[in-house]
Amino acid sequence: MQPLPPLVTNYARETLARLVALPSVSAEGRALAETADAVRELLEELGLRVEIHATPGAPVVYAEGGEGEKTLLFYNHYDVQPADPLELWHSDPFTLTEREGRLYGRGANDDKGELVSRLAALKWLQEEHGRIPLRVKFCLEGEEEIGSPNLEHYIEAHQDRLKADAVIWEAGGVDAAGRPQIYCGLKGIVGLELWIKTAAYDLHSSYGAVVQNPLYRLSKALASLRDDEGKVLVKGFYQRVRPLSPLEEETLARIPDESPQLAQTFGVGGFLAGVSGRAFYQKLLAEPCINLNGVHGGYGGPGSKTVLPAEAFAKLDVRLVPDQEPQEIIELMRQHLETHGFNDIELVVSEFGELPARSDLAAPWVQQAIAACREVYGQEPVVWPNFAGSGPMYPFTHLLKAPVVGLGVGYPGSKVHSPDEHIRLQDFEAGIAVVKQAMEKLAGL
Amino acid sequence: MQPLPPLVTNYARETLARLVALPSVSAEGRALAETADAVRELLEELGLRVEIHATPGAPVVYAEGGEGEKTLLFYNHYDVQPADPLELWHSDPFTLTEREGRLYGRGANDDKGELVSRLAALKWLQEEHGRIPLRVKFCLEGEEEIGSPNLEHYIEAHQDRLKADAVIWEAGGVDAAGRPQIYCGLKGIVGLELWIKTAAYDLHSSYGAVVQNPLYRLSKALASLRDDEGKVLVKGFYQRVRPLSPLEEETLARIPDESPQLAQTFGVGGFLAGVSGRAFYQKLLAEPCINLNGVHGGYGGPGSKTVLPAEAFAKLDVRLVPDQEPQEIIELMRQHLETHGFNDIELVVSEFGELPARSDLAAPWVQQAIAACREVYGQEPVVWPNFAGSGPMYPFTHLLKAPVVGLGVGYPGSKVHSPDEHIRLQDFEAGIAVVKQAMEKLAGL
């Protein structure tokens, strides 16, 4: 790999520190306008023309610049997940902190580290070529971590302006063995909440002999949704799942089996249904699932409290694969609750839902990205037909009709969404280099 | 009812305000020594000899005084439940506040209001007779709300000293129709926690397709413990339940049906298994049950967080009836988890467990208490073979072998253990009068 000029390295570190210091937690509505403004300044410093576009939620930072035949669109987000539980962090989540070759902080990987890798690659191109040798566009939103409720409408409204020959998606990185990853799709997602209220107020628990317990009812409802192997028990849930194409099958089968290392990193004895190898990736990437994100009700403090709580709730997400549709899944969940007698439980749809997406693996842009990875990392990248995560890729693949590749600076131990989120310095630098080289290839240099 | 002298009324209000101001939350270990000391001062002001006896937990305040043939023992507690959720209180929980003929505050009923009713009754006796015309003893603990872990041992160690002809238990009051209540027994209780940890740290919820979800497993375990009607599904759970005696049956059948009013007060549409009347009281008083006090795990804040939590826990209590035994119930719960494949769930026994107790309904002291109620309230009291709640009555009935009656100052809307706990002024005064008259009867006056 071509070593990074010190100017680029320093720029990348300082810029990441500047962005991590802004606690842009979209779930809590914190520091979003402030962060959009900081991002605008950074883009302007690179000579791009920037516009801040208001949406019903956090603003989109749009930018364009460079000269050339081809156009590359970057999609990233400047918002982050909540930092809790705070007590599990070993340094302040909003102060970028270097320890043992790693940079720690909320968003260090997802997605501020990745956004900065794009900016640093442009800096490098300018340093080396005196210019940006292709047209670049940025579409940077501030609501990805709450499901991008306004992005699809934004892209629909700005389709002509956003038009591009290629898209670099927000995230990526290396696997546990250090192999670069390229992913060409994402699962869809639906966010739901289940609420139950059984009495006007909390009661003394002695009344539990005769008064319904909301935690019992909620537990029963949650347990009814799936089985021990993760199979969803909601009727009709799988009916629209499209089988993988032969090329997708083949690509999926070439993914090296990292499941043993993942089990070790995560501290789990094994995976659902005991899968590993090909079956692990089939389950992770090609099967939909229902996740419980949180359940809360009643007393959770120190010692004990003999209380019969009046209410409880669960937060959950459903991950979808092509061709499942959020609206239909919500309807099936409703029917499930009704059919199973859970009329006392209210299903609330969170403000998000995203369709699943998979790009065409045969597109030239995918091949250029593969070549850039091969050159920077000195080894063959792993290509994922789609990733296990979700994001608003659907409007790009379906409205802009551009091939999308995900590239980034993470690794499986990055603790994305968790305490001690971090990136390794070598991944950060390689991530910058890959974006630079992919741009050069797209520009025909 | 004989009106209370203003001196007694004022004394009762001021004393209750003084005690409620002390946040003696035993679950949080707050202000316990301080409150024991305040109680000591109050007893000394009444001319009793007081000793503070250390235990491995909060101290017991022991007192004795008065002169006469008969000895009456008061059992009360100076600790209270946690005040949370604080935002649901309409006045500070630790400032006794009068609104519309009610006194609000944590412990206003349970059990500071009741303790004060005993002190005020003694004040009244002294005012009227110039002395306390019987021997009285106080056994006041500071750990009732966490299951009285040290009381049984304390009573065992001080049996001779605590000996009495009669016991007045900590609580009681009137029902929704204003009828006085006397109860002669309590359910037993076991406090348990279920814990599960499935990974080393919280993961991105996309891994939920392959990694086990602790909230799902916990939900399934909790749902397996009982059915929709509250029937416990733990094998062997009911094997030691002793059928009611004919006198107990008859007494239970005479309890006026308040279930419709209770349903209204609690804001519930109906009770488990649709019970009312005789069946309601059978289920409430004579059947054991499993209660979920709290379940917590994962994200519970605003918005959404696509996290796969690493751990979760539940707090629960099991209410027992004669002749169930805490230790055996714990073992059956363990076996249930094991038999149902919940080896990933750890059962933790809280620091409490109490045997169920029922006094002899035919004892003379029970008849004297009934007569005192009849005279003060002008109507026949309702006698409960046992109450739905729990408490350390077992050492009194079984070690001291004294008949026990529960008398107090509450009513079904008192919100014991909940925000806005309160008593009504008329119940407070009647509670004082009943204790005074019962003492006079025991003294043969």
Short mmCIF file of N, CA, C and O in Angstrom, two decimals, chain B residues 133-169:
data_model
loop_
_atom_site.label_atom_id
_atom_site.label_comp_id
_atom_site.label_asym_id
_atom_site.label_seq_id
_atom_site.Cartn_x
_atom_site.Cartn_y
_atom_site.Cartn_z
N PRO B 133 -52.13 1.28 81.33
CA PRO B 133 -52.67 0.28 82.28
C PRO B 133 -52.39 -1.18 81.90
O PRO B 133 -53.13 -2.07 82.30
N LEU B 134 -51.39 -1.44 81.13
CA LEU B 134 -50.98 -2.83 80.82
C LEU B 134 -49.51 -2.76 80.43
O LEU B 134 -48.96 -1.67 80.23
N ARG B 135 -48.87 -3.92 80.36
CA ARG B 135 -47.49 -3.91 79.92
C ARG B 135 -47.46 -3.87 78.39
O ARG B 135 -48.19 -4.62 77.74
N VAL B 136 -46.68 -2.97 77.85
CA VAL B 136 -46.56 -2.93 76.39
C VAL B 136 -45.09 -3.12 75.99
O VAL B 136 -44.18 -2.74 76.73
N LYS B 137 -44.91 -3.75 74.85
CA LYS B 137 -43.58 -3.93 74.30
C LYS B 137 -43.62 -3.53 72.83
O LYS B 137 -44.63 -3.73 72.16
N PHE B 138 -42.53 -2.98 72.34
CA PHE B 138 -42.42 -2.64 70.92
C PHE B 138 -41.26 -3.39 70.30
O PHE B 138 -40.17 -3.44 70.87
N CYS B 139 -41.52 -3.98 69.16
CA CYS B 139 -40.45 -4.59 68.39
C CYS B 139 -40.52 -3.92 67.01
O CYS B 139 -41.41 -4.22 66.21
N LEU B 140 -39.61 -2.99 66.76
CA LEU B 140 -39.69 -2.15 65.54
C LEU B 140 -38.45 -2.38 64.68
O LEU B 140 -37.34 -2.02 65.07
N GLU B 141 -38.69 -2.96 63.52
CA GLU B 141 -37.53 -3.26 62.68
C GLU B 141 -37.39 -2.26 61.53
O GLU B 141 -38.32 -1.49 61.25
N GLY B 142 -36.27 -2.33 60.84
CA GLY B 142 -36.00 -1.40 59.74
C GLY B 142 -35.72 -2.12 58.44
O GLY B 142 -35.09 -1.57 57.53
N GLU B 143 -36.23 -3.36 58.31
CA GLU B 143 -35.94 -4.13 57.11
C GLU B 143 -37.17 -4.88 56.58
O GLU B 143 -37.03 -5.84 55.84
N GLU B 144 -38.35 -4.41 56.96
CA GLU B 144 -39.55 -5.14 56.54
C GLU B 144 -39.72 -5.11 55.03
O GLU B 144 -40.10 -6.11 54.41
N GLU B 145 -39.41 -3.97 54.44
CA GLU B 145 -39.64 -3.81 53.00
C GLU B 145 -38.61 -4.55 52.15
O GLU B 145 -38.72 -4.61 50.93
N ILE B 146 -37.58 -5.08 52.79
CA ILE B 146 -36.67 -5.96 52.04
C ILE B 146 -36.76 -7.38 52.57
O ILE B 146 -35.84 -8.19 52.42
N GLY B 147 -37.88 -7.70 53.22
CA GLY B 147 -38.15 -9.09 53.58
C GLY B 147 -37.68 -9.49 54.96
O GLY B 147 -37.58 -10.69 55.25
N SER B 148 -37.38 -8.52 55.84
CA SER B 148 -37.05 -8.83 57.25
C SER B 148 -36.02 -9.94 57.38
O SER B 148 -36.25 -10.92 58.08
N PRO B 149 -34.85 -9.80 56.74
CA PRO B 149 -33.88 -10.90 56.75
C PRO B 149 -33.35 -11.26 58.15
O PRO B 149 -32.87 -12.38 58.35
N ASN B 150 -33.42 -10.30 59.08
CA ASN B 150 -32.82 -10.56 60.39
C ASN B 150 -33.84 -10.70 61.52
O ASN B 150 -33.46 -10.93 62.66
N LEU B 151 -35.12 -10.56 61.20
CA LEU B 151 -36.10 -10.52 62.28
C LEU B 151 -36.31 -11.86 62.95
O LEU B 151 -36.39 -11.95 64.18
N GLU B 152 -36.39 -12.91 62.13
CA GLU B 152 -36.65 -14.22 62.72
C GLU B 152 -35.56 -14.57 63.72
O GLU B 152 -35.84 -15.01 64.84
N HIS B 153 -34.31 -14.36 63.33
CA HIS B 153 -33.19 -14.65 64.22
C HIS B 153 -33.26 -13.78 65.47
O HIS B 153 -33.02 -14.23 66.59
N TYR B 154 -33.64 -12.52 65.28
CA TYR B 154 -33.75 -11.59 66.41
C TYR B 154 -34.80 -12.10 67.41
O TYR B 154 -34.56 -12.12 68.62
N ILE B 155 -35.94 -12.50 66.89
CA ILE B 155 -37.02 -12.95 67.77
C ILE B 155 -36.63 -14.24 68.47
O ILE B 155 -36.89 -14.43 69.67
N GLU B 156 -35.96 -15.11 67.74
CA GLU B 156 -35.51 -16.37 68.33
C GLU B 156 -34.56 -16.07 69.51
O GLU B 156 -34.67 -16.67 70.58
N ALA B 157 -33.67 -15.10 69.29
CA ALA B 157 -32.67 -14.78 70.31
C ALA B 157 -33.28 -14.04 71.51
O ALA B 157 -32.72 -14.06 72.60
N HIS B 158 -34.42 -13.37 71.29
CA HIS B 158 -35.02 -12.56 72.37
C HIS B 158 -36.41 -13.05 72.77
O HIS B 158 -37.21 -12.28 73.29
N GLN B 159 -36.67 -14.36 72.56
CA GLN B 159 -38.00 -14.92 72.81
C GLN B 159 -38.57 -14.59 74.18
O GLN B 159 -39.72 -14.19 74.32
N ASP B 160 -37.73 -14.76 75.22
CA ASP B 160 -38.22 -14.57 76.60
C ASP B 160 -38.65 -13.14 76.81
O ASP B 160 -39.71 -12.86 77.39
N ARG B 161 -37.81 -12.24 76.34
CA ARG B 161 -38.07 -10.83 76.52
C ARG B 161 -39.31 -10.35 75.75
O ARG B 161 -40.03 -9.46 76.19
N LEU B 162 -39.54 -10.97 74.57
CA LEU B 162 -40.65 -10.53 73.72
C LEU B 162 -41.97 -11.17 74.11
O LEU B 162 -43.02 -10.80 73.57
N LYS B 163 -41.93 -12.12 75.01
CA LYS B 163 -43.14 -12.86 75.39
C LYS B 163 -44.32 -11.91 75.63
O LYS B 163 -44.17 -10.87 76.23
N ALA B 164 -45.48 -12.30 75.13
CA ALA B 164 -46.64 -11.42 75.25
C ALA B 164 -47.91 -12.27 75.20
O ALA B 164 -47.89 -13.41 74.74
N ASP B 165 -49.01 -11.68 75.69
CA ASP B 165 -50.30 -12.36 75.62
C ASP B 165 -50.98 -12.11 74.29
O ASP B 165 -51.91 -12.84 73.91
N ALA B 166 -50.56 -11.04 73.65
CA ALA B 166 -51.24 -10.64 72.42
C ALA B 166 -50.30 -9.79 71.58
O ALA B 166 -49.40 -9.16 72.11
N VAL B 167 -50.53 -9.83 70.29
CA VAL B 167 -49.69 -9.04 69.38
C VAL B 167 -50.60 -8.19 68.49
O VAL B 167 -51.62 -8.66 68.00
N ILE B 168 -50.21 -6.92 68.31
CA ILE B 168 -50.86 -6.11 67.26
C ILE B 168 -49.88 -5.97 66.11
O ILE B 168 -48.75 -5.50 66.29
N TRP B 169 -50.32 -6.43 64.98
CA TRP B 169 -49.49 -6.46 63.79
C TRP B 169 -49.44 -5.10 63.11
O TRP B 169 -50.24 -4.24 63.40
#
